[in-house]
Amino acid sequence: MGKTDPPPRKRQKAGEDQAQAQQEDTDTSQLAAADEAAAAAASSPAGRKAPRGARAAAEQPAAAGDASGQQQPQQRGRKGSRRQGGGGTTSAAAAAADLGGEPASKPGAAFQPRDRRFTADSDTIMEAVVKVFCIHTEPNFSLPWQRKRQYSSNSSGFMISGRRILTNAHCVDHHTQVKVKRRGSDKKFVASVLAVGTECDIAMLTVDDDAFWEGVEPVVFGSLPQLQDAVTVVGYPIGGDTMSVTSGVVSRIEVTSYVHGAAELLGIQIDAAINSGNSGGPAFNSSGRCIGIAFQSLKHEDAENIGYIIPEPVIAHFINDYERNGGYTGFPCLGVEWQKLENPDMRTALKMKPHHKGVLVRRVEPTAPAHAAVAAYDILLSFDGVDISNDGTVPFRSGERISFSYLVSQKYTNEEAVLRLLKDGKEVTASVSLAAPVKLIPFHIKGAPPSYFIVAGLVFTPATVPYMRSEYGKEYDFDAPVKLLDKLMHHMAEQPRQQVVLLSQVLAAEVNIGYEEMLNTQVVALNGVKVVDMRVDHSEQLPCTEEYLHFDLDYNQKVVLATAHAKAATQEILAMHCISSDRSPDLPGGAAAAAAAAAAAAANGAPGSSAAAANGADAAAAAAGDKCKEKAGSGKSSRRR
């Protein structure tokens, strides 16, 4: 009799056994190849980079056109093999199970558990995080011809492509020296500051020494995360000298107030700990990609574990702005103040139809380009084709809404935006240019020294938030004069360079008897001419031919000085208070005044005067120091608190 075929069930069982045997052979050969690669890498003189390459060869499939010519089995992606903390957590047994074989016998063939040792990939990420050492010398805004005692700070940063380092702007604010140190290194490298974005609180550094960049891979950025996504913050916070890793989840994504730059930009709230020293450090997602920069936290008795990171769209805007313009130009603004239109009676009174939605324009800044196209009580319906709701929000990802100012912040300075407006019940379209905001009382002076002008002991300086903080402390928004706060919060600049010029203080002398108690009062007019800014209305108008100088101050106060007496007494007062120049270098004649002071110091034969004269202001300071040695020995006595 002929040989009968086995039953279908037995045929299926035999096929499964044969396939399983082939699969085991394939897996065994793969693991053997991985072990050989790891062993060869361990003996390679290339150092720690070779084991990383061996692991990568064992975990990732061969690329198209690979020399092996064989199609490797598809394996799990990188995202599935990494958890929060920046380090891989897949064990060797799990990796072998993914391949369908036995646990790997060598640790180099697969990831190790995070509680035992960091993986190669996590080490690569950590290597890009650096510690930033900065020496700061802040201006003394109350005595603007001086600087405060220098101090040091430690913060974090990380390397990106193009031999650049990102950190926070407040970490290098008023810097005189910046150094960076890599993880595990004992050498600090001097860094130079390429750009500082005060509004977005980001700074870009670089290091010229090639040794600093050897054997390191730059951080790769990821996309905007979803709520509840895992996030890991890496940096050098207080509490120790070595690197610290904290983890949490994304709690909220919305337009956030940036404390350092007083701007409203997109921000991510997380519940991972962010402490002093974490500033500038990267925040990674579960795939090891950077999704933000740690920059501030909320400290309140009713709040716990609330930290904020700068998201990738804001970082990309900063980098692209620098690359496009050769420097940082800032985030533009539309230049309008608006009001919600949630009340149905108001919408009807403004001739809005049932399908209309938008916000009411209350005021338009005179210095904004939109001033020519937008008027008060216009209704802004859409921005660049995106409809604006009655509460001022626009769609933002699935099931989320966000303030329409986010759309404005995505633009660059001098770019055009298309607005759809409702004017007296009629829809119109206007194209406007976007520019950086102009503040009557600026929140920052972008690292520049403060302006000042002195005549007859009267010290004039522009009102800025740093000056108000210097005079009234951190609670300046409660303790400063009401009129100054009103100008800070509600007044708009009518000209691009307009300033609020203050009579800061009076350096007591015979020529200004009776005016010693005047301080921090706005100067309204000089000799009947309205004071607009420091540059024009003081340094150029003071050399007038009138017999008296009439200063009209706020609250209807008045200061009158004889012109000849005021000019004659100025130099004596400057010498008495060890002030090298009657004006800051940014004002007309400031550089000439510094050169004249240097020449005077050289003529007086001050020690080292010939060398100091070449440095201008240094010579002037040396000459003033010779005339008032006693006061120079106790500089704190003249410092205003």
mmCIF file of N, CA and C in Angstrom, residues 320-414:
data_model
loop_
_atom_site.group_PDB
_atom_site.id
_atom_site.type_symbol
_atom_site.label_atom_id
_atom_site.label_comp_id
_atom_site.label_asym_id
_atom_site.label_seq_id
_atom_site.Cartn_x
_atom_site.Cartn_y
_atom_site.Cartn_z
ATOM 1 N N ASN A 320 16.099 80.160 15.208
ATOM 2 C CA ASN A 320 15.875 80.614 13.831
ATOM 3 C C ASN A 320 16.062 82.124 13.701
ATOM 4 N N ASP A 321 15.629 82.857 14.708
ATOM 5 C CA ASP A 321 15.816 84.309 14.694
ATOM 6 C C ASP A 321 17.296 84.655 14.656
ATOM 7 N N TYR A 322 18.080 83.959 15.453
ATOM 8 C CA TYR A 322 19.522 84.213 15.470
ATOM 9 C C TYR A 322 20.162 83.860 14.126
ATOM 10 N N GLU A 323 19.763 82.735 13.551
ATOM 11 C CA GLU A 323 20.361 82.303 12.298
ATOM 12 C C GLU A 323 19.931 83.174 11.120
ATOM 13 N N ARG A 324 18.706 83.671 11.149
ATOM 14 C CA ARG A 324 18.207 84.487 10.037
ATOM 15 C C ARG A 324 18.757 85.908 10.063
ATOM 16 N N ASN A 325 18.926 86.466 11.253
ATOM 17 C CA ASN A 325 19.287 87.882 11.367
ATOM 18 C C ASN A 325 20.694 88.117 11.899
ATOM 19 N N GLY A 326 21.415 87.042 12.214
ATOM 20 C CA GLY A 326 22.748 87.225 12.767
ATOM 21 C C GLY A 326 22.742 87.712 14.198
ATOM 22 N N GLY A 327 21.602 87.696 14.836
ATOM 23 C CA GLY A 327 21.459 88.144 16.215
ATOM 24 C C GLY A 327 20.010 88.021 16.631
ATOM 25 N N TYR A 328 19.765 88.245 17.894
ATOM 26 C CA TYR A 328 18.408 88.131 18.426
ATOM 27 C C TYR A 328 17.661 89.441 18.221
ATOM 28 N N THR A 329 16.486 89.367 17.594
ATOM 29 C CA THR A 329 15.674 90.561 17.349
ATOM 30 C C THR A 329 14.414 90.598 18.192
ATOM 31 N N GLY A 330 14.063 89.500 18.827
ATOM 32 C CA GLY A 330 12.939 89.500 19.749
ATOM 33 C C GLY A 330 11.675 88.893 19.167
ATOM 34 N N PHE A 331 10.666 88.834 20.013
ATOM 35 C CA PHE A 331 9.347 88.338 19.625
ATOM 36 C C PHE A 331 8.454 89.538 19.326
ATOM 37 N N PRO A 332 7.786 89.552 18.189
ATOM 38 C CA PRO A 332 6.965 90.719 17.846
ATOM 39 C C PRO A 332 5.646 90.718 18.603
ATOM 40 N N CYS A 333 4.975 91.841 18.531
ATOM 41 C CA CYS A 333 3.646 91.952 19.130
ATOM 42 C C CYS A 333 2.737 92.680 18.146
ATOM 43 N N LEU A 334 1.444 92.503 18.330
ATOM 44 C CA LEU A 334 0.478 93.176 17.471
ATOM 45 C C LEU A 334 0.310 94.629 17.874
ATOM 46 N N GLY A 335 0.519 94.935 19.149
ATOM 47 C CA GLY A 335 0.449 96.317 19.609
ATOM 48 C C GLY A 335 -0.957 96.802 19.898
ATOM 49 N N VAL A 336 -1.852 95.915 20.330
ATOM 50 C CA VAL A 336 -3.217 96.320 20.649
ATOM 51 C C VAL A 336 -3.587 95.776 22.025
ATOM 52 N N GLU A 337 -4.471 96.497 22.704
ATOM 53 C CA GLU A 337 -5.114 96.003 23.915
ATOM 54 C C GLU A 337 -6.544 95.631 23.559
ATOM 55 N N TRP A 338 -6.993 94.471 24.026
ATOM 56 C CA TRP A 338 -8.298 93.981 23.593
ATOM 57 C C TRP A 338 -9.143 93.553 24.790
ATOM 58 N N GLN A 339 -10.419 93.385 24.522
ATOM 59 C CA GLN A 339 -11.405 93.019 25.541
ATOM 60 C C GLN A 339 -12.275 91.896 25.009
ATOM 61 N N LYS A 340 -12.655 90.981 25.893
ATOM 62 C CA LYS A 340 -13.519 89.873 25.494
ATOM 63 C C LYS A 340 -14.909 90.384 25.103
ATOM 64 N N LEU A 341 -15.544 89.645 24.213
ATOM 65 C CA LEU A 341 -16.895 89.991 23.755
ATOM 66 C C LEU A 341 -17.843 88.836 24.072
ATOM 67 N N GLU A 342 -17.926 88.480 25.329
ATOM 68 C CA GLU A 342 -18.793 87.381 25.733
ATOM 69 C C GLU A 342 -20.214 87.836 26.049
ATOM 70 N N ASN A 343 -20.413 89.142 26.191
ATOM 71 C CA ASN A 343 -21.744 89.648 26.496
ATOM 72 C C ASN A 343 -22.556 89.799 25.213
ATOM 73 N N PRO A 344 -23.731 89.183 25.107
ATOM 74 C CA PRO A 344 -24.510 89.246 23.853
ATOM 75 C C PRO A 344 -25.014 90.654 23.536
ATOM 76 N N ASP A 345 -25.351 91.448 24.556
ATOM 77 C CA ASP A 345 -25.810 92.808 24.301
ATOM 78 C C ASP A 345 -24.710 93.668 23.686
ATOM 79 N N MET A 346 -23.496 93.491 24.150
ATOM 80 C CA MET A 346 -22.392 94.250 23.569
ATOM 81 C C MET A 346 -22.166 93.856 22.111
ATOM 82 N N ARG A 347 -22.231 92.564 21.825
ATOM 83 C CA ARG A 347 -22.041 92.137 20.440
ATOM 84 C C ARG A 347 -23.125 92.719 19.536
ATOM 85 N N THR A 348 -24.357 92.771 20.022
ATOM 86 C CA THR A 348 -25.442 93.349 19.216
ATOM 87 C C THR A 348 -25.223 94.837 19.005
ATOM 88 N N ALA A 349 -24.820 95.537 20.063
ATOM 89 C CA ALA A 349 -24.595 96.975 19.949
ATOM 90 C C ALA A 349 -23.446 97.296 19.006
ATOM 91 N N LEU A 350 -22.485 96.404 18.888
ATOM 92 C CA LEU A 350 -21.345 96.622 17.997
ATOM 93 C C LEU A 350 -21.613 96.107 16.580
ATOM 94 N N LYS A 351 -22.867 95.779 16.282
ATOM 95 C CA LYS A 351 -23.294 95.367 14.942
ATOM 96 C C LYS A 351 -22.651 94.053 14.500
ATOM 97 N N MET A 352 -22.459 93.162 15.447
ATOM 98 C CA MET A 352 -21.942 91.836 15.120
ATOM 99 C C MET A 352 -23.101 90.916 14.757
ATOM 100 N N LYS A 353 -22.942 90.155 13.703
ATOM 101 C CA LYS A 353 -23.942 89.193 13.290
ATOM 102 C C LYS A 353 -23.794 87.909 14.100
ATOM 103 N N PRO A 354 -24.816 87.059 14.095
ATOM 104 C CA PRO A 354 -24.753 85.835 14.930
ATOM 105 C C PRO A 354 -23.529 84.964 14.654
ATOM 106 N N HIS A 355 -23.046 84.955 13.409
ATOM 107 C CA HIS A 355 -21.900 84.099 13.107
ATOM 108 C C HIS A 355 -20.562 84.766 13.420
ATOM 109 N N HIS A 356 -20.586 86.033 13.800
ATOM 110 C CA HIS A 356 -19.350 86.743 14.080
ATOM 111 C C HIS A 356 -18.825 86.402 15.472
ATOM 112 N N LYS A 357 -17.526 86.210 15.554
ATOM 113 C CA LYS A 357 -16.835 86.042 16.821
ATOM 114 C C LYS A 357 -15.527 86.812 16.764
ATOM 115 N N GLY A 358 -15.110 87.330 17.896
ATOM 116 C CA GLY A 358 -13.868 88.088 17.926
ATOM 117 C C GLY A 358 -13.709 88.817 19.242
ATOM 118 N N VAL A 359 -12.738 89.731 19.281
ATOM 119 C CA VAL A 359 -12.454 90.519 20.478
ATOM 120 C C VAL A 359 -12.478 91.994 20.108
ATOM 121 N N LEU A 360 -12.757 92.821 21.097
ATOM 122 C CA LEU A 360 -12.851 94.265 20.902
ATOM 123 C C LEU A 360 -11.486 94.907 21.131
ATOM 124 N N VAL A 361 -11.046 95.710 20.187
ATOM 125 C CA VAL A 361 -9.784 96.441 20.323
ATOM 126 C C VAL A 361 -10.044 97.686 21.165
ATOM 127 N N ARG A 362 -9.399 97.774 22.316
ATOM 128 C CA ARG A 362 -9.580 98.933 23.192
ATOM 129 C C ARG A 362 -8.627 100.065 22.836
ATOM 130 N N ARG A 363 -7.328 99.728 22.684
ATOM 131 C CA ARG A 363 -6.328 100.738 22.350
ATOM 132 C C ARG A 363 -5.290 100.140 21.415
ATOM 133 N N VAL A 364 -4.683 101.020 20.650
ATOM 134 C CA VAL A 364 -3.602 100.617 19.750
ATOM 135 C C VAL A 364 -2.375 101.452 20.100
ATOM 136 N N GLU A 365 -1.243 100.803 20.265
ATOM 137 C CA GLU A 365 -0.025 101.528 20.608
ATOM 138 C C GLU A 365 0.373 102.446 19.457
ATOM 139 N N PRO A 366 0.651 103.728 19.746
ATOM 140 C CA PRO A 366 1.029 104.658 18.671
ATOM 141 C C PRO A 366 2.302 104.254 17.938
ATOM 142 N N THR A 367 3.200 103.511 18.596
ATOM 143 C CA THR A 367 4.450 103.113 17.952
ATOM 144 C C THR A 367 4.327 101.817 17.166
ATOM 145 N N ALA A 368 3.184 101.144 17.236
ATOM 146 C CA ALA A 368 3.010 99.869 16.535
ATOM 147 C C ALA A 368 2.635 100.105 15.079
ATOM 148 N N PRO A 369 3.155 99.296 14.149
ATOM 149 C CA PRO A 369 2.755 99.443 12.742
ATOM 150 C C PRO A 369 1.261 99.243 12.527
ATOM 151 N N ALA A 370 0.599 98.490 13.402
ATOM 152 C CA ALA A 370 -0.835 98.261 13.247
ATOM 153 C C ALA A 370 -1.657 99.515 13.499
ATOM 154 N N HIS A 371 -1.034 100.551 14.017
ATOM 155 C CA HIS A 371 -1.768 101.784 14.325
ATOM 156 C C HIS A 371 -2.378 102.398 13.066
ATOM 157 N N ALA A 372 -1.772 102.153 11.909
ATOM 158 C CA ALA A 372 -2.285 102.733 10.664
ATOM 159 C C ALA A 372 -3.505 101.985 10.142
ATOM 160 N N ALA A 373 -3.717 100.741 10.555
ATOM 161 C CA ALA A 373 -4.815 99.936 10.006
ATOM 162 C C ALA A 373 -5.888 99.604 11.022
ATOM 163 N N VAL A 374 -5.560 99.622 12.296
ATOM 164 C CA VAL A 374 -6.499 99.239 13.340
ATOM 165 C C VAL A 374 -6.791 100.440 14.215
ATOM 166 N N ALA A 375 -8.051 100.609 14.567
ATOM 167 C CA ALA A 375 -8.470 101.724 15.409
ATOM 168 C C ALA A 375 -9.183 101.195 16.641
ATOM 169 N N ALA A 376 -9.318 102.045 17.626
ATOM 170 C CA ALA A 376 -10.032 101.669 18.842
ATOM 171 C C ALA A 376 -11.482 101.320 18.506
ATOM 172 N N TYR A 377 -11.994 100.286 19.164
ATOM 173 C CA TYR A 377 -13.359 99.779 19.025
ATOM 174 C C TYR A 377 -13.584 99.029 17.718
ATOM 175 N N ASP A 378 -12.505 98.738 16.976
ATOM 176 C CA ASP A 378 -12.615 97.739 15.913
ATOM 177 C C ASP A 378 -12.743 96.356 16.553
ATOM 178 N N ILE A 379 -13.278 95.428 15.799
ATOM 179 C CA ILE A 379 -13.428 94.057 16.287
ATOM 180 C C ILE A 379 -12.500 93.161 15.479
ATOM 181 N N LEU A 380 -11.579 92.514 16.165
ATOM 182 C CA LEU A 380 -10.625 91.616 15.520
ATOM 183 C C LEU A 380 -11.262 90.240 15.405
ATOM 184 N N LEU A 381 -11.541 89.822 14.161
ATOM 185 C CA LEU A 381 -12.234 88.559 13.917
ATOM 186 C C LEU A 381 -11.285 87.386 13.719
ATOM 187 N N SER A 382 -10.166 87.621 13.050
ATOM 188 C CA SER A 382 -9.235 86.521 12.788
ATOM 189 C C SER A 382 -7.833 87.067 12.626
ATOM 190 N N PHE A 383 -6.848 86.202 12.858
ATOM 191 C CA PHE A 383 -5.436 86.526 12.697
ATOM 192 C C PHE A 383 -4.813 85.488 11.782
ATOM 193 N N ASP A 384 -4.336 85.936 10.627
ATOM 194 C CA ASP A 384 -3.723 85.045 9.635
ATOM 195 C C ASP A 384 -4.628 83.873 9.281
ATOM 196 N N GLY A 385 -5.918 84.153 9.114
ATOM 197 C CA GLY A 385 -6.865 83.143 8.693
ATOM 198 C C GLY A 385 -7.404 82.254 9.792
ATOM 199 N N VAL A 386 -6.975 82.455 11.028
ATOM 200 C CA VAL A 386 -7.461 81.653 12.153
ATOM 201 C C VAL A 386 -8.497 82.474 12.906
ATOM 202 N N ASP A 387 -9.721 81.970 12.980
ATOM 203 C CA ASP A 387 -10.807 82.687 13.652
ATOM 204 C C ASP A 387 -10.551 82.774 15.153
ATOM 205 N N ILE A 388 -10.850 83.948 15.698
ATOM 206 C CA ILE A 388 -10.663 84.205 17.122
ATOM 207 C C ILE A 388 -12.021 84.133 17.809
ATOM 208 N N SER A 389 -12.090 83.419 18.908
ATOM 209 C CA SER A 389 -13.341 83.288 19.640
ATOM 210 C C SER A 389 -13.613 84.535 20.475
ATOM 211 N N ASN A 390 -14.814 84.617 21.035
ATOM 212 C CA ASN A 390 -15.191 85.787 21.832
ATOM 213 C C ASN A 390 -14.375 85.913 23.115
ATOM 214 N N ASP A 391 -13.762 84.828 23.552
ATOM 215 C CA ASP A 391 -12.927 84.899 24.748
ATOM 216 C C ASP A 391 -11.451 85.078 24.418
ATOM 217 N N GLY A 392 -11.129 85.313 23.152
ATOM 218 C CA GLY A 392 -9.754 85.574 22.748
ATOM 219 C C GLY A 392 -8.910 84.341 22.528
ATOM 220 N N THR A 393 -9.532 83.174 22.384
ATOM 221 C CA THR A 393 -8.776 81.949 22.177
ATOM 222 C C THR A 393 -8.941 81.448 20.748
ATOM 223 N N VAL A 394 -8.020 80.570 20.364
ATOM 224 C CA VAL A 394 -8.044 79.938 19.045
ATOM 225 C C VAL A 394 -7.826 78.443 19.241
ATOM 226 N N PRO A 395 -8.213 77.605 18.268
ATOM 227 C CA PRO A 395 -7.976 76.159 18.410
ATOM 228 C C PRO A 395 -6.494 75.848 18.522
ATOM 229 N N PHE A 396 -6.186 74.876 19.398
ATOM 230 C CA PHE A 396 -4.790 74.481 19.637
ATOM 231 C C PHE A 396 -4.761 72.980 19.870
ATOM 232 N N ARG A 397 -4.456 72.220 18.881
ATOM 233 C CA ARG A 397 -4.443 70.760 18.953
ATOM 234 C C ARG A 397 -5.841 70.223 19.251
ATOM 235 N N SER A 398 -5.946 68.939 19.366
ATOM 236 C CA SER A 398 -7.250 68.309 19.517
ATOM 237 C C SER A 398 -7.812 68.555 20.911
ATOM 238 N N GLY A 399 -8.983 69.170 20.964
ATOM 239 C CA GLY A 399 -9.669 69.387 22.222
ATOM 240 C C GLY A 399 -9.077 70.459 23.100
ATOM 241 N N GLU A 400 -8.172 71.282 22.589
ATOM 242 C CA GLU A 400 -7.541 72.335 23.383
ATOM 243 C C GLU A 400 -7.694 73.677 22.684
ATOM 244 N N ARG A 401 -7.701 74.740 23.492
ATOM 245 C CA ARG A 401 -7.717 76.103 22.982
ATOM 246 C C ARG A 401 -6.644 76.902 23.710
ATOM 247 N N ILE A 402 -6.193 77.965 23.062
ATOM 248 C CA ILE A 402 -5.100 78.760 23.614
ATOM 249 C C ILE A 402 -5.295 80.208 23.196
ATOM 250 N N SER A 403 -4.707 81.127 23.940
ATOM 251 C CA SER A 403 -4.827 82.550 23.611
ATOM 252 C C SER A 403 -4.258 82.826 22.226
ATOM 253 N N PHE A 404 -4.926 83.728 21.490
ATOM 254 C CA PHE A 404 -4.473 83.993 20.116
ATOM 255 C C PHE A 404 -3.127 84.710 20.088
ATOM 256 N N SER A 405 -2.636 85.195 21.235
ATOM 257 C CA SER A 405 -1.298 85.793 21.273
ATOM 258 C C SER A 405 -0.228 84.757 20.930
ATOM 259 N N TYR A 406 -0.574 83.466 21.062
ATOM 260 C CA TYR A 406 0.367 82.420 20.655
ATOM 261 C C TYR A 406 0.652 82.512 19.158
ATOM 262 N N LEU A 407 -0.376 82.828 18.360
ATOM 263 C CA LEU A 407 -0.173 82.965 16.914
ATOM 264 C C LEU A 407 0.757 84.133 16.610
ATOM 265 N N VAL A 408 0.631 85.212 17.385
ATOM 266 C CA VAL A 408 1.490 86.375 17.165
ATOM 267 C C VAL A 408 2.937 86.035 17.509
ATOM 268 N N SER A 409 3.133 85.299 18.600
ATOM 269 C CA SER A 409 4.494 84.967 19.028
ATOM 270 C C SER A 409 5.192 84.011 18.075
ATOM 271 N N GLN A 410 4.457 83.332 17.215
ATOM 272 C CA GLN A 410 5.070 82.447 16.234
ATOM 273 C C GLN A 410 5.675 83.214 15.070
ATOM 274 N N LYS A 411 5.320 84.467 14.947
ATOM 275 C CA LYS A 411 5.856 85.305 13.870
ATOM 276 C C LYS A 411 7.229 85.855 14.250
ATOM 277 N N TYR A 412 7.913 86.418 13.257
ATOM 278 C CA TYR A 412 9.196 87.073 13.468
ATOM 279 C C TYR A 412 9.041 88.571 13.237
ATOM 280 N N THR A 413 9.950 89.347 13.782
ATOM 281 C CA THR A 413 9.865 90.795 13.635
ATOM 282 C C THR A 413 9.915 91.184 12.160
ATOM 283 N N ASN A 414 9.116 92.170 11.839
ATOM 284 C CA ASN A 414 8.986 92.730 10.479
ATOM 285 C C ASN A 414 8.263 91.790 9.517
#
